Amino acid sequence: QVQLVESGGGLVQAGGSLRLSCAASGSTFRIDAPGWYRQAPGKQRELVASISSLGRSNYADSVKGRFSISRDNAKNTVYLQMNSLKPEDTAVYYCNAILITRETVRNAWGQGTQVTVSS
């Protein structure tokens, strides 16, 4: 089944960097409207960053200037470069996108990857 697979999470000290990847597996023709979300314990899932098919990006105020979203259309992969990480960035990070195959168009979520920032 076509799905989104995330990688790159981990434990990092405050001020450090991590790069998350989200790749569409299977026979995906292309992905559309990709975005990264995060959910901290006891909080609602929130949009962190999104990027359009033309490469226009949008960020939550809390990560502007620190995070950068990008995409590789040839690889159907989306990235989130996270710099100057803070303890409040600790959360499970999820990617979301519309997966387009020859047969289907559906919204999909990745399984989530834990990011923990220690102070």
PDB file of C-alpha atoms in Angstrom:
ATOM      1  CA  GLN A   1       0.000   0.000   0.000  1.00  0.00           C
ATOM      2  CA  VAL A   2       1.191   3.482  -0.760  1.00  0.00           C
ATOM      3  CA  GLN A   3       2.157   5.308   2.391  1.00  0.00           C
ATOM      4  CA  LEU A   4       4.334   8.028   3.858  1.00  0.00           C
ATOM      5  CA  VAL A   5       7.455   6.948   5.720  1.00  0.00           C
ATOM      6  CA  GLU A   6       9.245   9.367   8.021  1.00  0.00           C
ATOM      7  CA  SER A   7      12.782   9.269   9.330  1.00  0.00           C
ATOM      8  CA  GLY A   8      15.345  11.488  11.008  1.00  0.00           C
ATOM      9  CA  GLY A   9      13.959  12.073  14.480  1.00  0.00           C
ATOM     10  CA  GLY A  10      15.996  11.632  17.624  1.00  0.00           C
ATOM     11  CA  LEU A  11      17.434  13.224  20.725  1.00  0.00           C
ATOM     12  CA  VAL A  12      19.374  16.461  20.412  1.00  0.00           C
ATOM     13  CA  GLN A  13      20.568  19.175  22.751  1.00  0.00           C
ATOM     14  CA  ALA A  14      19.093  22.634  22.659  1.00  0.00           C
ATOM     15  CA  GLY A  15      20.642  24.639  19.865  1.00  0.00           C
ATOM     16  CA  GLY A  16      21.239  21.562  17.766  1.00  0.00           C
ATOM     17  CA  SER A  17      19.815  20.515  14.414  1.00  0.00           C
ATOM     18  CA  LEU A  18      17.893  17.640  12.931  1.00  0.00           C
ATOM     19  CA  ARG A  19      16.644  16.893   9.453  1.00  0.00           C
ATOM     20  CA  LEU A  20      13.423  14.966   8.990  1.00  0.00           C
ATOM     21  CA  SER A  21      12.537  13.152   5.793  1.00  0.00           C
ATOM     22  CA  CYS A  22       9.173  11.960   4.545  1.00  0.00           C
ATOM     23  CA  ALA A  23       9.091   9.688   1.523  1.00  0.00           C
ATOM     24  CA  ALA A  24       6.114   8.275  -0.320  1.00  0.00           C
ATOM     25  CA  SER A  25       6.503   4.543  -0.824  1.00  0.00           C
ATOM     26  CA  GLY A  26       4.917   2.314  -3.404  1.00  0.00           C
ATOM     27  CA  SER A  27       3.645   3.339  -6.794  1.00  0.00           C
ATOM     28  CA  THR A  28       3.055   6.972  -6.000  1.00  0.00           C
ATOM     29  CA  PHE A  29       2.771   9.160  -9.068  1.00  0.00           C
ATOM     30  CA  ARG A  30       3.266  12.299  -7.055  1.00  0.00           C
ATOM     31  CA  ILE A  31       2.487  13.950  -3.739  1.00  0.00           C
ATOM     32  CA  ASP A  32       0.618  17.196  -3.284  1.00  0.00           C
ATOM     33  CA  ALA A  33       0.148  19.763  -0.505  1.00  0.00           C
ATOM     34  CA  PRO A  34       2.767  18.242   1.803  1.00  0.00           C
ATOM     35  CA  GLY A  35       3.182  19.523   5.299  1.00  0.00           C
ATOM     36  CA  TRP A  36       4.786  18.769   8.634  1.00  0.00           C
ATOM     37  CA  TYR A  37       2.785  18.719  11.849  1.00  0.00           C
ATOM     38  CA  ARG A  38       3.745  18.047  15.429  1.00  0.00           C
ATOM     39  CA  GLN A  39       2.004  16.962  18.583  1.00  0.00           C
ATOM     40  CA  ALA A  40       3.438  17.430  22.039  1.00  0.00           C
ATOM     41  CA  PRO A  41       2.080  15.512  25.052  1.00  0.00           C
ATOM     42  CA  GLY A  42      -1.239  16.927  26.159  1.00  0.00           C
ATOM     43  CA  LYS A  43      -1.457  19.300  23.212  1.00  0.00           C
ATOM     44  CA  GLN A  44      -3.277  19.325  19.918  1.00  0.00           C
ATOM     45  CA  ARG A  45      -1.541  18.525  16.680  1.00  0.00           C
ATOM     46  CA  GLU A  46      -0.363  21.717  15.017  1.00  0.00           C
ATOM     47  CA  LEU A  47       0.898  22.645  11.589  1.00  0.00           C
ATOM     48  CA  VAL A  48       4.619  23.384  11.582  1.00  0.00           C
ATOM     49  CA  ALA A  49       5.320  23.994   7.905  1.00  0.00           C
ATOM     50  CA  SER A  50       3.846  23.377   4.488  1.00  0.00           C
ATOM     51  CA  ILE A  51       5.029  23.800   0.928  1.00  0.00           C
ATOM     52  CA  SER A  52       3.107  24.223  -2.289  1.00  0.00           C
ATOM     53  CA  SER A  53       3.764  22.600  -5.645  1.00  0.00           C
ATOM     54  CA  LEU A  54       5.429  25.848  -6.713  1.00  0.00           C
ATOM     55  CA  GLY A  55       7.737  25.757  -3.712  1.00  0.00           C
ATOM     56  CA  ARG A  56       6.027  28.445  -1.661  1.00  0.00           C
ATOM     57  CA  SER A  57       6.446  27.640   2.024  1.00  0.00           C
ATOM     58  CA  ASN A  58       4.468  28.555   5.099  1.00  0.00           C
ATOM     59  CA  TYR A  59       5.595  28.292   8.722  1.00  0.00           C
ATOM     60  CA  ALA A  60       4.158  28.481  12.195  1.00  0.00           C
ATOM     61  CA  ASP A  61       5.308  31.621  13.965  1.00  0.00           C
ATOM     62  CA  SER A  62       7.103  29.542  16.574  1.00  0.00           C
ATOM     63  CA  VAL A  63       9.512  28.041  14.020  1.00  0.00           C
ATOM     64  CA  LYS A  64      10.013  30.871  11.546  1.00  0.00           C
ATOM     65  CA  GLY A  65      13.661  31.528  10.907  1.00  0.00           C
ATOM     66  CA  ARG A  66      14.690  28.180  12.429  1.00  0.00           C
ATOM     67  CA  PHE A  67      12.948  25.528  10.346  1.00  0.00           C
ATOM     68  CA  SER A  68      12.988  25.066   6.596  1.00  0.00           C
ATOM     69  CA  ILE A  69      10.748  22.815   4.515  1.00  0.00           C
ATOM     70  CA  SER A  70      11.756  21.575   1.087  1.00  0.00           C
ATOM     71  CA  ARG A  71      10.685  18.943  -1.404  1.00  0.00           C
ATOM     72  CA  ASP A  72      12.232  16.733  -4.043  1.00  0.00           C
ATOM     73  CA  ASN A  73       9.497  16.035  -6.540  1.00  0.00           C
ATOM     74  CA  ALA A  74      11.543  13.442  -8.410  1.00  0.00           C
ATOM     75  CA  LYS A  75      11.847  11.411  -5.222  1.00  0.00           C
ATOM     76  CA  ASN A  76       8.380  12.220  -3.845  1.00  0.00           C
ATOM     77  CA  THR A  77      10.117  13.258  -0.659  1.00  0.00           C
ATOM     78  CA  VAL A  78       9.644  16.183   1.704  1.00  0.00           C
ATOM     79  CA  TYR A  79      12.217  17.403   4.197  1.00  0.00           C
ATOM     80  CA  LEU A  80      12.148  19.499   7.334  1.00  0.00           C
ATOM     81  CA  GLN A  81      15.443  21.036   8.361  1.00  0.00           C
ATOM     82  CA  MET A  82      15.265  22.080  12.001  1.00  0.00           C
ATOM     83  CA  ASN A  83      17.955  24.369  13.382  1.00  0.00           C
ATOM     84  CA  SER A  84      18.400  26.122  16.723  1.00  0.00           C
ATOM     85  CA  LEU A  85      16.142  23.577  18.346  1.00  0.00           C
ATOM     86  CA  LYS A  86      14.495  24.408  21.647  1.00  0.00           C
ATOM     87  CA  PRO A  87      13.070  22.137  24.345  1.00  0.00           C
ATOM     88  CA  GLU A  88       9.594  23.336  23.375  1.00  0.00           C
ATOM     89  CA  ASP A  89      10.119  21.780  19.935  1.00  0.00           C
ATOM     90  CA  THR A  90       9.912  18.358  21.594  1.00  0.00           C
ATOM     91  CA  ALA A  91       7.031  16.470  20.003  1.00  0.00           C
ATOM     92  CA  VAL A  92       6.102  13.682  17.646  1.00  0.00           C
ATOM     93  CA  TYR A  93       6.434  15.038  14.132  1.00  0.00           C
ATOM     94  CA  TYR A  94       4.113  13.832  11.384  1.00  0.00           C
ATOM     95  CA  CYS A  95       4.124  14.469   7.688  1.00  0.00           C
ATOM     96  CA  ASN A  96       0.918  14.747   5.743  1.00  0.00           C
ATOM     97  CA  ALA A  97       0.277  14.838   2.020  1.00  0.00           C
ATOM     98  CA  ILE A  98      -2.123  13.944  -0.706  1.00  0.00           C
ATOM     99  CA  LEU A  99      -0.882  10.784  -2.400  1.00  0.00           C
ATOM    100  CA  ILE A 100      -1.723  10.482  -6.053  1.00  0.00           C
ATOM    101  CA  THR A 101      -1.407   7.178  -7.887  1.00  0.00           C
ATOM    102  CA  ARG A 102      -2.844   5.984 -11.171  1.00  0.00           C
ATOM    103  CA  GLU A 103      -5.878   4.646  -9.309  1.00  0.00           C
ATOM    104  CA  THR A 104      -6.362   6.758  -6.211  1.00  0.00           C
ATOM    105  CA  VAL A 105      -6.078  10.160  -4.635  1.00  0.00           C
ATOM    106  CA  ARG A 106      -6.069  10.161  -0.853  1.00  0.00           C
ATOM    107  CA  ASN A 107      -4.878  12.097   2.125  1.00  0.00           C
ATOM    108  CA  ALA A 108      -2.235  10.271   4.135  1.00  0.00           C
ATOM    109  CA  TRP A 109      -0.271  10.641   7.363  1.00  0.00           C
ATOM    110  CA  GLY A 110       3.115   9.243   8.225  1.00  0.00           C
ATOM    111  CA  GLN A 111       3.615   7.109  11.311  1.00  0.00           C
ATOM    112  CA  GLY A 112       5.320   9.917  13.221  1.00  0.00           C
ATOM    113  CA  THR A 113       8.881  10.395  14.393  1.00  0.00           C
ATOM    114  CA  GLN A 114       9.880  11.495  17.876  1.00  0.00           C
ATOM    115  CA  VAL A 115      11.979  14.624  18.295  1.00  0.00           C
ATOM    116  CA  THR A 116      13.296  15.280  21.784  1.00  0.00           C
ATOM    117  CA  VAL A 117      15.276  18.415  22.599  1.00  0.00           C
ATOM    118  CA  SER A 118      17.080  18.435  25.922  1.00  0.00           C
ATOM    119  CA  SER A 119      17.924  21.624  27.770  1.00  0.00           C
TER     120      SER A 119
END
